[in-house]
């Protein structure tokens, strides 16, 4: 594995709070890890929290609740934002993006917070695997469990 790939995977793992496997031979995954995480997320004057808030705003603006759920979960895992701050972001964005998109983010926050609470009550640690599976599926159309 070259230095840029290692740097990108390390940053991706930091951003999402999980251990992402290296996927060889997928051009989209290469672009994501090497460029987005190895260069963009790694080389900026912005904090992780600022990048997370901007990413939440972007995925909300384009109506991607599935990506919002991944970002919300990662923000909670990495303790960059708490549930109250995430709800405040949803309310704030509603004023600029409109009720349907803002309520989508609000619903994503509720869904993730409730799922994490239930998992904690049951002593489960499935959130990381679910996030990895979601990311792998977005990249390659399969999950880690697929043979």
mmCIF file of C-alpha atoms in Angstrom:
data_model
loop_
_atom_site.group_PDB
_atom_site.id
_atom_site.type_symbol
_atom_site.label_atom_id
_atom_site.label_comp_id
_atom_site.label_asym_id
_atom_site.label_seq_id
_atom_site.Cartn_x
_atom_site.Cartn_y
_atom_site.Cartn_z
ATOM 1 C CA UNK A 1 0.000 0.000 0.000
ATOM 2 C CA UNK A 2 1.459 3.360 -0.978
ATOM 3 C CA UNK A 3 1.801 6.332 1.381
ATOM 4 C CA UNK A 4 -1.209 8.260 0.008
ATOM 5 C CA UNK A 5 -3.491 5.209 0.347
ATOM 6 C CA UNK A 6 -2.311 4.606 3.921
ATOM 7 C CA UNK A 7 -2.840 8.278 4.782
ATOM 8 C CA UNK A 8 -6.286 8.262 3.145
ATOM 9 C CA UNK A 9 -7.427 5.105 4.924
ATOM 10 C CA UNK A 10 -6.175 6.436 8.254
ATOM 11 C CA UNK A 11 -8.104 9.685 7.763
ATOM 12 C CA UNK A 12 -11.220 7.829 6.557
ATOM 13 C CA UNK A 13 -11.069 5.673 9.687
ATOM 14 C CA UNK A 14 -10.716 8.808 11.818
ATOM 15 C CA UNK A 15 -13.592 10.584 10.046
ATOM 16 C CA UNK A 16 -16.020 7.677 10.361
ATOM 17 C CA UNK A 17 -14.762 6.098 13.585
ATOM 18 C CA UNK A 18 -14.363 2.611 12.125
ATOM 19 C CA UNK A 19 -11.764 0.431 10.441
ATOM 20 C CA UNK A 20 -12.414 0.616 6.712
ATOM 21 C CA UNK A 21 -10.845 -2.218 4.736
ATOM 22 C CA UNK A 22 -8.666 -1.400 1.740
ATOM 23 C CA UNK A 23 -10.527 -2.295 -1.447
ATOM 24 C CA UNK A 24 -8.207 -2.858 -4.384
ATOM 25 C CA UNK A 25 -9.126 -2.263 -8.001
ATOM 26 C CA UNK A 26 -12.198 -0.052 -7.570
ATOM 27 C CA UNK A 27 -11.561 3.343 -9.239
ATOM 28 C CA UNK A 28 -14.277 5.084 -7.193
ATOM 29 C CA UNK A 29 -12.856 3.752 -3.938
ATOM 30 C CA UNK A 30 -9.376 4.833 -5.086
ATOM 31 C CA UNK A 31 -10.629 8.369 -5.728
ATOM 32 C CA UNK A 32 -12.471 8.473 -2.420
ATOM 33 C CA UNK A 33 -9.622 7.215 -0.250
ATOM 34 C CA UNK A 34 -6.644 8.725 -2.062
ATOM 35 C CA UNK A 35 -8.059 12.093 -3.053
ATOM 36 C CA UNK A 36 -10.991 12.884 -0.757
ATOM 37 C CA UNK A 37 -9.523 11.500 2.465
ATOM 38 C CA UNK A 38 -5.786 11.436 1.661
ATOM 39 C CA UNK A 39 -5.737 14.989 0.333
ATOM 40 C CA UNK A 40 -8.911 16.997 1.039
ATOM 41 C CA UNK A 41 -9.872 15.799 4.540
ATOM 42 C CA UNK A 42 -6.202 15.563 5.555
ATOM 43 C CA UNK A 43 -4.971 18.927 4.313
ATOM 44 C CA UNK A 44 -7.154 21.742 5.539
ATOM 45 C CA UNK A 45 -7.217 24.506 8.107
ATOM 46 C CA UNK A 46 -10.754 23.446 9.025
ATOM 47 C CA UNK A 47 -11.394 21.321 12.099
ATOM 48 C CA UNK A 48 -13.011 17.901 11.885
ATOM 49 C CA UNK A 49 -16.109 19.393 13.514
ATOM 50 C CA UNK A 50 -16.309 22.162 10.892
ATOM 51 C CA UNK A 51 -15.882 19.631 8.081
ATOM 52 C CA UNK A 52 -18.573 17.428 9.627
ATOM 53 C CA UNK A 53 -21.055 20.308 9.860
ATOM 54 C CA UNK A 54 -20.397 21.290 6.229
ATOM 55 C CA UNK A 55 -20.803 17.676 5.128
ATOM 56 C CA UNK A 56 -24.100 17.429 7.011
ATOM 57 C CA UNK A 57 -25.279 20.616 5.313
ATOM 58 C CA UNK A 58 -24.338 19.262 1.881
ATOM 59 C CA UNK A 59 -25.919 15.828 2.232
ATOM 60 C CA UNK A 60 -29.038 17.449 3.688
ATOM 61 C CA UNK A 61 -29.222 19.948 0.814
ATOM 62 C CA UNK A 62 -29.251 17.152 -1.748
ATOM 63 C CA UNK A 63 -31.744 15.076 0.235
ATOM 64 C CA UNK A 64 -29.438 12.158 1.043
ATOM 65 C CA UNK A 65 -30.794 10.943 4.373
ATOM 66 C CA UNK A 66 -28.769 7.728 4.037
ATOM 67 C CA UNK A 67 -25.547 9.737 3.956
ATOM 68 C CA UNK A 68 -26.821 12.029 6.718
ATOM 69 C CA UNK A 69 -27.306 8.988 8.945
ATOM 70 C CA UNK A 70 -23.694 7.913 8.353
ATOM 71 C CA UNK A 71 -22.454 11.428 9.142
ATOM 72 C CA UNK A 72 -24.648 11.765 12.241
ATOM 73 C CA UNK A 73 -23.463 8.427 13.580
ATOM 74 C CA UNK A 74 -19.817 9.300 12.913
ATOM 75 C CA UNK A 75 -20.221 12.706 14.584
ATOM 76 C CA UNK A 76 -21.598 10.957 17.668
ATOM 77 C CA UNK A 77 -18.946 8.200 17.603
ATOM 78 C CA UNK A 78 -16.155 10.773 17.345
ATOM 79 C CA UNK A 79 -17.833 13.069 19.911
ATOM 80 C CA UNK A 80 -17.678 16.020 17.506
ATOM 81 C CA UNK A 81 -21.347 16.860 17.974
ATOM 82 C CA UNK A 82 -23.922 15.796 20.532
ATOM 83 C CA UNK A 83 -27.603 15.016 19.892
ATOM 84 C CA UNK A 84 -28.724 18.513 20.924
ATOM 85 C CA UNK A 85 -26.268 20.167 18.539
ATOM 86 C CA UNK A 86 -27.343 17.842 15.728
ATOM 87 C CA UNK A 87 -30.999 18.739 16.315
ATOM 88 C CA UNK A 88 -30.048 22.443 16.320
ATOM 89 C CA UNK A 89 -28.270 21.966 12.978
ATOM 90 C CA UNK A 90 -31.436 20.387 11.555
ATOM 91 C CA UNK A 91 -33.543 23.318 12.746
ATOM 92 C CA UNK A 92 -31.025 25.823 11.387
ATOM 93 C CA UNK A 93 -30.757 24.134 7.990
ATOM 94 C CA UNK A 94 -34.547 23.932 7.724
ATOM 95 C CA UNK A 95 -34.622 27.738 7.534
ATOM 96 C CA UNK A 96 -32.300 27.750 4.519
ATOM 97 C CA UNK A 97 -33.155 24.486 2.751
ATOM 98 C CA UNK A 98 -36.857 24.219 3.505
ATOM 99 C CA UNK A 99 -38.934 21.983 5.694
ATOM 100 C CA UNK A 100 -38.757 18.740 3.676
ATOM 101 C CA UNK A 101 -34.940 18.620 3.598
ATOM 102 C CA UNK A 102 -34.496 19.925 7.145
ATOM 103 C CA UNK A 103 -37.006 17.439 8.497
ATOM 104 C CA UNK A 104 -35.107 14.712 6.660
ATOM 105 C CA UNK A 105 -31.986 15.545 8.657
ATOM 106 C CA UNK A 106 -34.027 15.810 11.839
ATOM 107 C CA UNK A 107 -35.419 12.337 11.153
ATOM 108 C CA UNK A 108 -31.917 11.005 10.525
ATOM 109 C CA UNK A 109 -30.736 12.424 13.850
ATOM 110 C CA UNK A 110 -33.682 10.847 15.671
ATOM 111 C CA UNK A 111 -33.172 7.495 13.943
ATOM 112 C CA UNK A 112 -29.451 7.304 14.702
ATOM 113 C CA UNK A 113 -29.757 8.567 18.289
ATOM 114 C CA UNK A 114 -32.533 6.048 19.003
ATOM 115 C CA UNK A 115 -30.626 3.206 17.358
ATOM 116 C CA UNK A 116 -27.478 4.029 19.343
ATOM 117 C CA UNK A 117 -29.458 4.272 22.583
ATOM 118 C CA UNK A 118 -31.100 0.888 21.990
ATOM 119 C CA UNK A 119 -27.764 -0.697 21.038
ATOM 120 C CA UNK A 120 -26.172 0.710 24.206
ATOM 121 C CA UNK A 121 -29.040 -0.632 26.311
ATOM 122 C CA UNK A 122 -28.509 -4.075 24.775
ATOM 123 C CA UNK A 123 -24.723 -3.869 25.032
ATOM 124 C CA UNK A 124 -24.328 -4.133 21.260
ATOM 125 C CA UNK A 125 -21.576 -2.573 19.164
ATOM 126 C CA UNK A 126 -23.144 -2.913 15.723
ATOM 127 C CA UNK A 127 -22.943 0.776 14.761
ATOM 128 C CA UNK A 128 -19.398 0.561 13.393
ATOM 129 C CA UNK A 129 -20.126 -2.505 11.261
ATOM 130 C CA UNK A 130 -23.316 -0.899 9.937
ATOM 131 C CA UNK A 131 -21.387 2.216 8.931
ATOM 132 C CA UNK A 132 -18.642 0.192 7.258
ATOM 133 C CA UNK A 133 -21.234 -1.830 5.352
ATOM 134 C CA UNK A 134 -22.990 1.361 4.228
ATOM 135 C CA UNK A 135 -19.724 2.886 3.005
ATOM 136 C CA UNK A 136 -18.617 -0.277 1.223
ATOM 137 C CA UNK A 137 -22.040 -0.631 -0.396
ATOM 138 C CA UNK A 138 -21.917 2.972 -1.653
ATOM 139 C CA UNK A 139 -18.487 2.320 -3.114
ATOM 140 C CA UNK A 140 -18.867 -1.135 -4.576
ATOM 141 C CA UNK A 141 -22.529 -2.136 -4.429
ATOM 142 C CA UNK A 142 -21.837 -4.925 -1.925
ATOM 143 C CA UNK A 143 -21.386 -5.259 1.829
ATOM 144 C CA UNK A 144 -18.687 -6.873 3.929
ATOM 145 C CA UNK A 145 -21.009 -9.834 4.529
ATOM 146 C CA UNK A 146 -21.503 -10.507 0.809
ATOM 147 C CA UNK A 147 -19.533 -13.460 -0.531
#
